[in-house]
Amino acid sequence: MNKLVIEVLDASDLMPKDGEGSASPFVEVEFDKQKQRTQTKLKDLNPLWNEKLVFSVDDPRDLPNKTIKVVVYNNNRSRADSTGGHHQNFLGRVIIKGETVSLSESEAYVQRYPLDKRSLMSRIRGEIALRAYLVYDASGYSPPAAAASPPSQAQAAKVNPVVDHEPVEETPLQEINTNKLDHREERRVGDDDGEKKKKKEPEVRVFHSIGTEKPRNPPPAPPPAAAAPAPAPAAAQTRADFARAGPPNVMLMQVPKQNPEFALVETSPPLAARLRYRRGDKMSTTYDLVEQMHYLYVNVVKARDLPVMDVSGSLDPYVEVKLGNYKGVTKHLEKNQNPVWKQIFAFSKERLQSNLLEVTVKDKDFVKDDFVGRVVIDLTEVPLRVPPDSPLAPQWYRLENKKGEKHKGEVMLAVWMGTQADESFPEAWHSDAHNVSHTNLANTRSKVYFSPKLYYLRVQVIEAQDLVPSDKGRSPEAVVRVQLGSQMRYTRPSPVKGINPIWNDELMFVAAEPFEDFIVVTVEDRVGPNNVEILGREIVSVRSIPSRHETSKPPDARWYNLHRPSAVGEEETEKKKEKFSSKIHLRMCLEAGYHVLDESTHFSSDLQPSSKHLRKQCIGILELGILSAKNLLPMKGKDGRTTDAYCVAKYGNKWIRTRTLLDTLFPRWNEQYTWEVYDPCTVITIGVFDNNHINGSSDSRDQRIGKVRIRLSTLETDRVYTHYYPLLVLTPGGLRKHGELHLALRFTCTARINMVAQYGRPLLPKMHYVQPIPVRHIDWLRHQAMQIVAARLVRAEPPLRHEAVEYMLDVDYHMWSLRRSKANFHRIMSLLSGVTAVCRWLHDICTWRNPITTCLVHVLFLILVCYPELILPTIFLYLFVIGIWNYRFRPRHPPHMDARLSQAENAHPDELDEEFDGFPTRKPADIVRMRYDRLRSVAGRVQTVVGDLATQGERAQAILSWRDSRATAIFIIFSLIWAVFIYVTPFQVVAVLVGLYMLRHPRFRSKMPSVPVNFFKRLPSKSDMML
């Protein structure tokens, strides 16, 4: 009998139902009139079950037509009604379609489902983790190849918002009825009944890397791919060629196994760039990486000669633009009969529900707004405007009363149909933001930002003279404190104590244009542990500091007068009376030849120097189309909403932010942006965030949904990449997938010779190698640069939030993480696996594992010995053949976040809790002690490995150091004998003898270690000299 297994793993953030702020949940699963339930977890809002519920399946072919109902209840018998119902105990439900069930346990993966409501008034929150798959009987049914498709992702539950109160402020765009379009995308893969799809979808191909390891209890294997019928155009195709591969080979690139949930999905949307290349049309367009979205634009410019409506003789006019079920409202202007608004409204063509556009002028009143006049426009006569056409000229329209009669007053309007390429699109009031007030609508618009221009400021503190301490009887211990804005650095204590100290210390800071800050240099005397006396202070403007380009001579040092703290604030006349003051010798300059690092060097997007005159020419153009997203996680489920998503992309000093699409899990942005590329070995970062500032709250933070990093050097030139990228976020509860982001990418090279030459040039500007920055300063300077960029972007309008900038720049990337340390260790081991494979291959040849291969190696060895000039050509030819062979297995898609490489899939909860802990830690002492002991154990192993490496190196040094006189004597006598032997014997003969000895047959080999190995292991090391 075939079985259906439902694994109920855990749930999180459940709604408390017992009246005491908690709940006692259990799960009830119903399938094909079969019911089973889990155990009850008492007083737990984040229960952990890990139970398997097994159901009988009569015919697996009928499974796609059935559903699985999973309901979470609260076990509270005191509130159960007399009928035994669970209305008061309902905690949420999930309905799973049978077509999404995996056909084997190896293909099944854990899926987190948001709990759905049972009715509109249900108060539900949280999510549940489930795993569903089929187990086949050995003599029963086996799945056909046509049905063996990867399981589709579960669609997020639809959230019905409950309106508790009316908004205080009038919103500019309002939806009259509650009918909303459902943006849910449905995709059916491998339909056995052959039903026709209602909606044609673009072709989607999923590339999975399937491992070669066989499971312990494998299900019946499907027929080979060659015998399988051809899939439908919209069906997902799984690459199974890696599954048929043999054992690992030295020449083949190793492809790690990927979780299908985190795989990259290639798509074929109807983009103009793809259609143009397919049809051979060379007509250029600047907006060809996104799908065209048509909008009805209404530009309300101004009005004149409006009639007075109030008894007082005043008029407070505003305009209401109504189209079907949507209406937009301008701001009202008090006491103005000739108002000027200059506001543009954009209505999506997909949501147009009427052919008539109604523009009404009203008078704002306390009780009821008065009707002034209106204009009705037929949309069938609206012109279509396509950039680069000039803007449409507005026209005067005569206002009509409710009976359609012309009367006093005119309004100037411009109405046209356009796309998102229209220059009015970013500043328009969109119908997608109909629930946002005028004051908060700016937080939903798309904008372009630029990072401030950063410089390194070098301050060399040389010496001081004639310091005057308060205590004349003691020599001051002088230290110089230099402060630039919020950056503060100290010099080392002077080795020369007295009133003329010498430091010769160099300090580095980060300065940003425009140079508005001041450098404050303070000389302090450390009288006691907590007692500091200020001996003098000087304030210097950054604008007065000279700049240095490349390796030119630094500016001359200058003497600055030090003023007493009491004299710093005195008037200029008082300062002129001073005939004597202490002095300090400083050399300060702005370094324009460096690149200020504000990102991690591993995925930096800009490597240009600060000086504009030192920058190289542009080598290409990067075009990014942010198309859409799907299956986003409801970030505002507690508030009765879903997600207000927007994207942020960063490359170089240019940041972009898309518009915010409100209350949808399937946003469609279709916005395109362009960057100039100066170096192909750079990375672009795209992040998705949930906007928490649409309601005017200033204290809330935008929540991160996920981000994607793409390295430009992995992209082919002039090729359009369109993929769904998984949005993976590492949380204290583990790795979570918050949805998928649909991107279109194209890298166009404009100077191929310069791009090829770029690979031979240094990665950073010349100054980083001629006069490198000390290592102790790099991390601190990078942190300061990040803080300056974040503080500057927050001051923009709309602001790019501090949390978004830090997430994009990976501020905490260099913090300690045990998970990341494991990932780096596995990276090293995978790197050494190639060397190990080569050594194993040589060992197999020496041991005659394959006699034919060993004989061929003998022949090749003899040829190379006889013709040594062929050695280097043979090596490079072999590398060329390996590269050509690996071309077949080259990556077909851009790289993305790898959960398995990051060791994020199976990370321990305590390791994640330690990774997300602040600095300094705020954990209890017992947890800190446990983590410290764990770190000591790991460090002990590293210490042992380092000691073994040092031992081998010391043994090599001991060969000629006479620490073991007998061993050294044996070695030098043996070296003399070999020198004489090699001198009198031709080199080819020596090479043949050594080679044949190394390749001798196993019959002539001994299992004991060789004489050179025994001799080396007996050499002394310094390990016995350590305490």
Tab-separated table of N, CA and C in Angstrom, residues 641-752:
chain	number	residue	atom	x	y	z
A	641	ARG	N	-1.975	43.222	7.409
A	641	ARG	CA	-1.492	43.556	6.076
A	641	ARG	C	-0.501	42.492	5.641
A	642	THR	N	0.004	42.618	4.414
A	642	THR	CA	0.972	41.649	3.920
A	642	THR	C	2.372	42.259	3.936
A	643	THR	N	2.788	42.864	2.815
A	643	THR	CA	4.136	43.417	2.714
A	643	THR	C	4.116	44.643	1.820
A	644	ASP	N	4.822	45.690	2.243
A	644	ASP	CA	5.004	46.902	1.442
A	644	ASP	C	6.461	46.909	0.976
A	645	ALA	N	6.702	46.298	-0.165
A	645	ALA	CA	8.066	45.993	-0.589
A	645	ALA	C	8.626	47.075	-1.509
A	646	TYR	N	9.914	47.321	-1.351
A	646	TYR	CA	10.678	48.148	-2.283
A	646	TYR	C	12.080	47.578	-2.385
A	647	CYS	N	12.770	47.907	-3.467
A	647	CYS	CA	14.116	47.394	-3.731
A	647	CYS	C	15.133	48.521	-3.657
A	648	VAL	N	16.337	48.162	-3.253
A	648	VAL	CA	17.484	49.069	-3.231
A	648	VAL	C	18.631	48.366	-3.946
A	649	ALA	N	19.261	49.052	-4.884
A	649	ALA	CA	20.416	48.505	-5.601
A	649	ALA	C	21.582	49.466	-5.451
A	650	LYS	N	22.778	48.897	-5.284
A	650	LYS	CA	23.973	49.708	-5.075
A	650	LYS	C	25.100	49.201	-5.948
A	651	TYR	N	25.657	50.101	-6.751
A	651	TYR	CA	26.851	49.795	-7.530
A	651	TYR	C	27.650	51.091	-7.657
A	652	GLY	N	28.901	51.033	-7.253
A	652	GLY	CA	29.709	52.246	-7.243
A	652	GLY	C	29.175	53.228	-6.216
A	653	ASN	N	29.163	54.490	-6.578
A	653	ASN	CA	28.622	55.500	-5.665
A	653	ASN	C	27.164	55.813	-5.943
A	654	LYS	N	26.525	55.041	-6.821
A	654	LYS	CA	25.134	55.282	-7.195
A	654	LYS	C	24.225	54.255	-6.530
A	655	TRP	N	23.242	54.765	-5.807
A	655	TRP	CA	22.218	53.948	-5.174
A	655	TRP	C	20.885	54.237	-5.856
A	656	ILE	N	20.055	53.215	-6.004
A	656	ILE	CA	18.706	53.433	-6.530
A	656	ILE	C	17.706	52.789	-5.576
A	657	ARG	N	16.540	53.359	-5.576
A	657	ARG	CA	15.447	52.842	-4.755
A	657	ARG	C	14.180	52.838	-5.605
A	658	THR	N	13.533	51.692	-5.703
A	658	THR	CA	12.301	51.607	-6.472
A	658	THR	C	11.138	52.160	-5.657
A	659	ARG	N	10.009	52.304	-6.296
A	659	ARG	CA	8.814	52.742	-5.580
A	659	ARG	C	8.305	51.602	-4.708
A	660	THR	N	7.582	51.945	-3.672
A	660	THR	CA	7.019	50.961	-2.750
A	660	THR	C	5.648	50.532	-3.252
A	661	LEU	N	5.460	49.237	-3.401
A	661	LEU	CA	4.163	48.683	-3.790
A	661	LEU	C	3.498	48.149	-2.532
A	662	LEU	N	2.311	48.650	-2.252
A	662	LEU	CA	1.669	48.432	-0.965
A	662	LEU	C	0.853	47.144	-0.944
A	663	ASP	N	0.942	46.466	0.191
A	663	ASP	CA	0.046	45.369	0.560
A	663	ASP	C	-0.056	44.316	-0.535
A	664	THR	N	1.073	43.764	-0.958
A	664	THR	CA	1.063	42.709	-1.960
A	664	THR	C	2.264	41.807	-1.742
A	665	LEU	N	2.059	40.514	-1.986
A	665	LEU	CA	3.131	39.538	-1.917
A	665	LEU	C	3.727	39.245	-3.287
A	666	PHE	N	3.151	39.847	-4.332
A	666	PHE	CA	3.628	39.655	-5.701
A	666	PHE	C	3.808	41.017	-6.370
A	667	PRO	N	4.720	41.831	-5.878
A	667	PRO	CA	4.887	43.175	-6.469
A	667	PRO	C	5.500	43.110	-7.856
A	668	ARG	N	5.113	44.053	-8.693
A	668	ARG	CA	5.655	44.194	-10.049
A	668	ARG	C	6.153	45.625	-10.203
A	669	TRP	N	7.483	45.783	-10.172
A	669	TRP	CA	8.068	47.116	-10.285
A	669	TRP	C	8.322	47.495	-11.742
A	670	ASN	N	9.034	46.636	-12.470
A	670	ASN	CA	9.385	46.884	-13.869
A	670	ASN	C	10.074	48.247	-14.029
A	671	GLU	N	11.143	48.440	-13.273
A	671	GLU	CA	11.945	49.652	-13.344
A	671	GLU	C	13.358	49.285	-13.780
A	672	GLN	N	13.944	50.139	-14.613
A	672	GLN	CA	15.252	49.865	-15.192
A	672	GLN	C	16.224	50.984	-14.849
A	673	TYR	N	17.475	50.584	-14.537
A	673	TYR	CA	18.507	51.535	-14.142
A	673	TYR	C	19.816	51.169	-14.821
A	674	THR	N	20.706	52.146	-14.915
A	674	THR	CA	21.958	51.998	-15.670
A	674	THR	C	23.122	52.531	-14.834
A	675	TRP	N	24.249	51.841	-14.919
A	675	TRP	CA	25.492	52.269	-14.268
A	675	TRP	C	26.639	52.196	-15.270
A	676	GLU	N	27.617	53.057	-15.092
A	676	GLU	CA	28.867	52.957	-15.838
A	676	GLU	C	29.805	52.007	-15.099
A	677	VAL	N	30.500	51.167	-15.865
A	677	VAL	CA	31.387	50.158	-15.296
A	677	VAL	C	32.827	50.546	-15.625
A	678	TYR	N	33.671	50.579	-14.580
A	678	TYR	CA	35.086	50.889	-14.744
A	678	TYR	C	35.977	49.678	-14.501
A	679	ASP	N	35.436	48.656	-13.861
A	679	ASP	CA	36.208	47.451	-13.573
A	679	ASP	C	35.249	46.269	-13.599
A	680	PRO	N	35.534	45.213	-14.383
A	680	PRO	CA	34.599	44.079	-14.421
A	680	PRO	C	34.615	43.231	-13.158
A	681	CYS	N	35.679	43.309	-12.369
A	681	CYS	CA	35.795	42.481	-11.164
A	681	CYS	C	35.133	43.178	-9.977
A	682	THR	N	33.898	43.577	-10.156
A	682	THR	CA	33.125	44.249	-9.112
A	682	THR	C	31.780	43.551	-8.961
A	683	VAL	N	31.042	43.947	-7.923
A	683	VAL	CA	29.813	43.254	-7.546
A	683	VAL	C	28.705	44.279	-7.385
A	684	ILE	N	27.523	43.944	-7.898
A	684	ILE	CA	26.329	44.746	-7.678
A	684	ILE	C	25.462	44.052	-6.637
A	685	THR	N	24.884	44.835	-5.742
A	685	THR	CA	24.065	44.313	-4.655
A	685	THR	C	22.651	44.849	-4.791
A	686	ILE	N	21.665	43.950	-4.724
A	686	ILE	CA	20.250	44.325	-4.784
A	686	ILE	C	19.572	43.771	-3.543
A	687	GLY	N	18.927	44.634	-2.782
A	687	GLY	CA	18.222	44.228	-1.568
A	687	GLY	C	16.745	44.553	-1.651
A	688	VAL	N	15.936	43.774	-0.934
A	688	VAL	CA	14.487	43.981	-0.862
A	688	VAL	C	14.132	44.244	0.596
A	689	PHE	N	13.314	45.283	0.829
A	689	PHE	CA	12.958	45.696	2.179
A	689	PHE	C	11.449	45.899	2.272
A	690	ASP	N	10.969	45.839	3.500
A	690	ASP	CA	9.567	46.125	3.796
A	690	ASP	C	9.487	47.519	4.407
A	691	ASN	N	8.713	48.402	3.772
A	691	ASN	CA	8.624	49.804	4.170
A	691	ASN	C	7.723	49.932	5.398
A	692	ASN	N	8.280	50.426	6.492
A	692	ASN	CA	7.521	50.625	7.728
A	692	ASN	C	7.286	52.100	8.024
A	693	HIS	N	7.412	52.966	6.999
A	693	HIS	CA	7.262	54.404	7.215
A	693	HIS	C	6.147	54.992	6.364
A	694	ILE	N	5.225	54.170	5.909
A	694	ILE	CA	4.121	54.694	5.102
A	694	ILE	C	3.016	55.279	5.965
A	695	ASN	N	3.065	55.009	7.266
A	695	ASN	CA	2.058	55.546	8.183
A	695	ASN	C	2.601	56.656	9.061
A	696	GLY	N	3.763	57.174	8.731
A	696	GLY	CA	4.316	58.305	9.474
A	696	GLY	C	5.082	57.934	10.712
A	697	SER	N	5.301	56.652	10.989
A	697	SER	CA	6.033	56.261	12.193
A	697	SER	C	7.520	56.461	11.945
A	698	SER	N	8.163	57.234	12.803
A	698	SER	CA	9.582	57.555	12.638
A	698	SER	C	10.493	56.633	13.421
A	699	ASP	N	9.959	55.912	14.404
A	699	ASP	CA	10.797	55.057	15.242
A	699	ASP	C	10.961	53.660	14.678
A	700	SER	N	10.082	53.226	13.786
A	700	SER	CA	10.150	51.868	13.265
A	700	SER	C	11.291	51.751	12.261
A	701	ARG	N	11.712	50.520	12.041
A	701	ARG	CA	12.807	50.225	11.127
A	701	ARG	C	12.280	49.391	9.965
A	702	ASP	N	12.810	49.660	8.779
A	702	ASP	CA	12.449	48.858	7.615
A	702	ASP	C	13.030	47.454	7.773
A	703	GLN	N	12.183	46.456	7.562
A	703	GLN	CA	12.616	45.076	7.739
A	703	GLN	C	13.265	44.559	6.458
A	704	ARG	N	14.332	43.798	6.646
A	704	ARG	CA	15.031	43.215	5.499
A	704	ARG	C	14.319	41.951	5.045
A	705	ILE	N	14.112	41.830	3.746
A	705	ILE	CA	13.489	40.644	3.163
A	705	ILE	C	14.550	39.745	2.537
A	706	GLY	N	15.593	40.304	2.011
A	706	GLY	CA	16.669	39.515	1.415
A	706	GLY	C	17.469	40.362	0.446
A	707	LYS	N	18.603	39.816	0.005
A	707	LYS	CA	19.438	40.539	-0.949
A	707	LYS	C	20.148	39.556	-1.864
A	708	VAL	N	20.626	40.097	-2.983
A	708	VAL	CA	21.298	39.313	-4.018
A	708	VAL	C	22.579	40.046	-4.394
A	709	ARG	N	23.658	39.308	-4.554
A	709	ARG	CA	24.926	39.871	-5.026
A	709	ARG	C	25.313	39.165	-6.326
A	710	ILE	N	25.702	39.939	-7.339
A	710	ILE	CA	26.072	39.397	-8.646
A	710	ILE	C	27.414	40.004	-9.043
A	711	ARG	N	28.368	39.155	-9.363
A	711	ARG	CA	29.690	39.607	-9.796
A	711	ARG	C	29.683	39.801	-11.303
A	712	LEU	N	30.124	40.975	-11.747
A	712	LEU	CA	30.042	41.306	-13.158
A	712	LEU	C	30.976	40.462	-14.017
A	713	SER	N	32.094	40.020	-13.456
A	713	SER	CA	33.036	39.234	-14.256
A	713	SER	C	32.480	37.872	-14.628
A	714	THR	N	31.420	37.420	-13.975
A	714	THR	CA	30.799	36.142	-14.314
A	714	THR	C	29.733	36.281	-15.395
A	715	LEU	N	29.498	37.488	-15.877
A	715	LEU	CA	28.476	37.711	-16.891
A	715	LEU	C	29.106	37.764	-18.272
A	716	GLU	N	28.428	37.181	-19.240
A	716	GLU	CA	28.835	37.310	-20.623
A	716	GLU	C	28.380	38.669	-21.153
A	717	THR	N	29.192	39.259	-22.012
A	717	THR	CA	28.849	40.577	-22.541
A	717	THR	C	27.694	40.466	-23.534
A	718	ASP	N	26.836	41.477	-23.498
A	718	ASP	CA	25.709	41.628	-24.429
A	718	ASP	C	24.688	40.499	-24.304
A	719	ARG	N	24.683	39.786	-23.204
A	719	ARG	CA	23.680	38.743	-22.997
A	719	ARG	C	22.698	39.208	-21.927
A	720	VAL	N	21.427	38.928	-22.153
A	720	VAL	CA	20.374	39.312	-21.212
A	720	VAL	C	20.112	38.129	-20.291
A	721	TYR	N	20.326	38.332	-19.003
A	721	TYR	CA	20.073	37.309	-17.986
A	721	TYR	C	18.748	37.638	-17.296
A	722	THR	N	17.838	36.690	-17.283
A	722	THR	CA	16.572	36.860	-16.565
A	722	THR	C	16.381	35.645	-15.673
A	723	HIS	N	16.353	35.864	-14.377
A	723	HIS	CA	16.242	34.772	-13.414
A	723	HIS	C	15.406	35.210	-12.219
A	724	TYR	N	14.875	34.213	-11.542
A	724	TYR	CA	14.305	34.390	-10.213
A	724	TYR	C	15.400	34.049	-9.195
A	725	TYR	N	15.761	35.017	-8.373
A	725	TYR	CA	16.786	34.825	-7.352
A	725	TYR	C	16.111	34.586	-6.001
A	726	PRO	N	16.482	33.528	-5.295
A	726	PRO	CA	15.884	33.305	-3.964
A	726	PRO	C	16.379	34.355	-2.976
A	727	LEU	N	15.460	34.869	-2.176
A	727	LEU	CA	15.786	35.852	-1.147
A	727	LEU	C	15.988	35.104	0.162
A	728	LEU	N	17.233	34.887	0.504
A	728	LEU	CA	17.591	34.102	1.684
A	728	LEU	C	18.053	35.039	2.794
A	729	VAL	N	17.525	34.814	3.977
A	729	VAL	CA	17.875	35.634	5.137
A	729	VAL	C	18.207	34.692	6.285
A	730	LEU	N	19.327	34.942	6.908
A	730	LEU	CA	19.739	34.172	8.074
A	730	LEU	C	19.235	34.880	9.320
A	731	THR	N	18.373	34.211	10.079
A	731	THR	CA	17.785	34.753	11.294
A	731	THR	C	18.240	33.936	12.496
A	732	PRO	N	18.023	34.417	13.710
A	732	PRO	CA	18.377	33.594	14.877
A	732	PRO	C	17.657	32.260	14.915
A	733	GLY	N	16.517	32.150	14.224
A	733	GLY	CA	15.798	30.880	14.160
A	733	GLY	C	16.251	29.977	13.039
A	734	GLY	N	17.189	30.403	12.210
A	734	GLY	CA	17.682	29.577	11.115
A	734	GLY	C	17.561	30.288	9.784
A	735	LEU	N	17.869	29.556	8.722
A	735	LEU	CA	17.809	30.102	7.370
A	735	LEU	C	16.369	30.088	6.873
A	736	ARG	N	15.940	31.210	6.330
A	736	ARG	CA	14.583	31.317	5.816
A	736	ARG	C	14.606	31.912	4.413
A	737	LYS	N	13.677	31.441	3.618
A	737	LYS	CA	13.499	31.980	2.281
A	737	LYS	C	12.281	32.892	2.300
A	738	HIS	N	12.505	34.180	2.030
A	738	HIS	CA	11.446	35.184	2.119
A	738	HIS	C	10.805	35.492	0.779
A	739	GLY	N	11.103	34.704	-0.243
A	739	GLY	CA	10.503	34.942	-1.547
A	739	GLY	C	11.538	34.841	-2.641
A	740	GLU	N	11.164	35.303	-3.835
A	740	GLU	CA	12.047	35.269	-4.994
A	740	GLU	C	11.964	36.608	-5.714
A	741	LEU	N	13.116	37.081	-6.183
A	741	LEU	CA	13.223	38.365	-6.866
A	741	LEU	C	13.535	38.125	-8.337
A	742	HIS	N	12.742	38.739	-9.214
A	742	HIS	CA	12.888	38.564	-10.656
A	742	HIS	C	13.697	39.731	-11.216
A	743	LEU	N	14.884	39.425	-11.765
A	743	LEU	CA	15.787	40.447	-12.266
A	743	LEU	C	16.156	40.161	-13.718
A	744	ALA	N	16.401	41.233	-14.450
A	744	ALA	CA	16.971	41.166	-15.797
A	744	ALA	C	18.273	41.955	-15.782
A	745	LEU	N	19.328	41.374	-16.342
A	745	LEU	CA	20.658	41.949	-16.220
A	745	LEU	C	21.361	41.865	-17.567
A	746	ARG	N	22.095	42.935	-17.885
A	746	ARG	CA	22.877	42.937	-19.116
A	746	ARG	C	24.125	43.798	-18.914
A	747	PHE	N	25.256	43.227	-19.280
A	747	PHE	CA	26.540	43.937	-19.204
A	747	PHE	C	27.030	44.147	-20.631
A	748	THR	N	27.137	45.385	-21.019
A	748	THR	CA	27.562	45.756	-22.368
A	748	THR	C	28.960	46.340	-22.295
A	749	CYS	N	29.881	45.785	-23.078
A	749	CYS	CA	31.267	46.256	-23.099
A	749	CYS	C	31.433	47.283	-24.211
A	750	THR	N	31.977	48.436	-23.876
A	750	THR	CA	32.211	49.490	-24.857
A	750	THR	C	33.678	49.629	-25.233
A	751	ALA	N	34.564	48.972	-24.513
A	751	ALA	CA	36.010	49.038	-24.818
A	751	ALA	C	36.617	47.685	-24.453
A	752	ARG	N	36.588	46.746	-25.396
A	752	ARG	CA	37.024	45.384	-25.105
A	752	ARG	C	38.523	45.306	-24.816
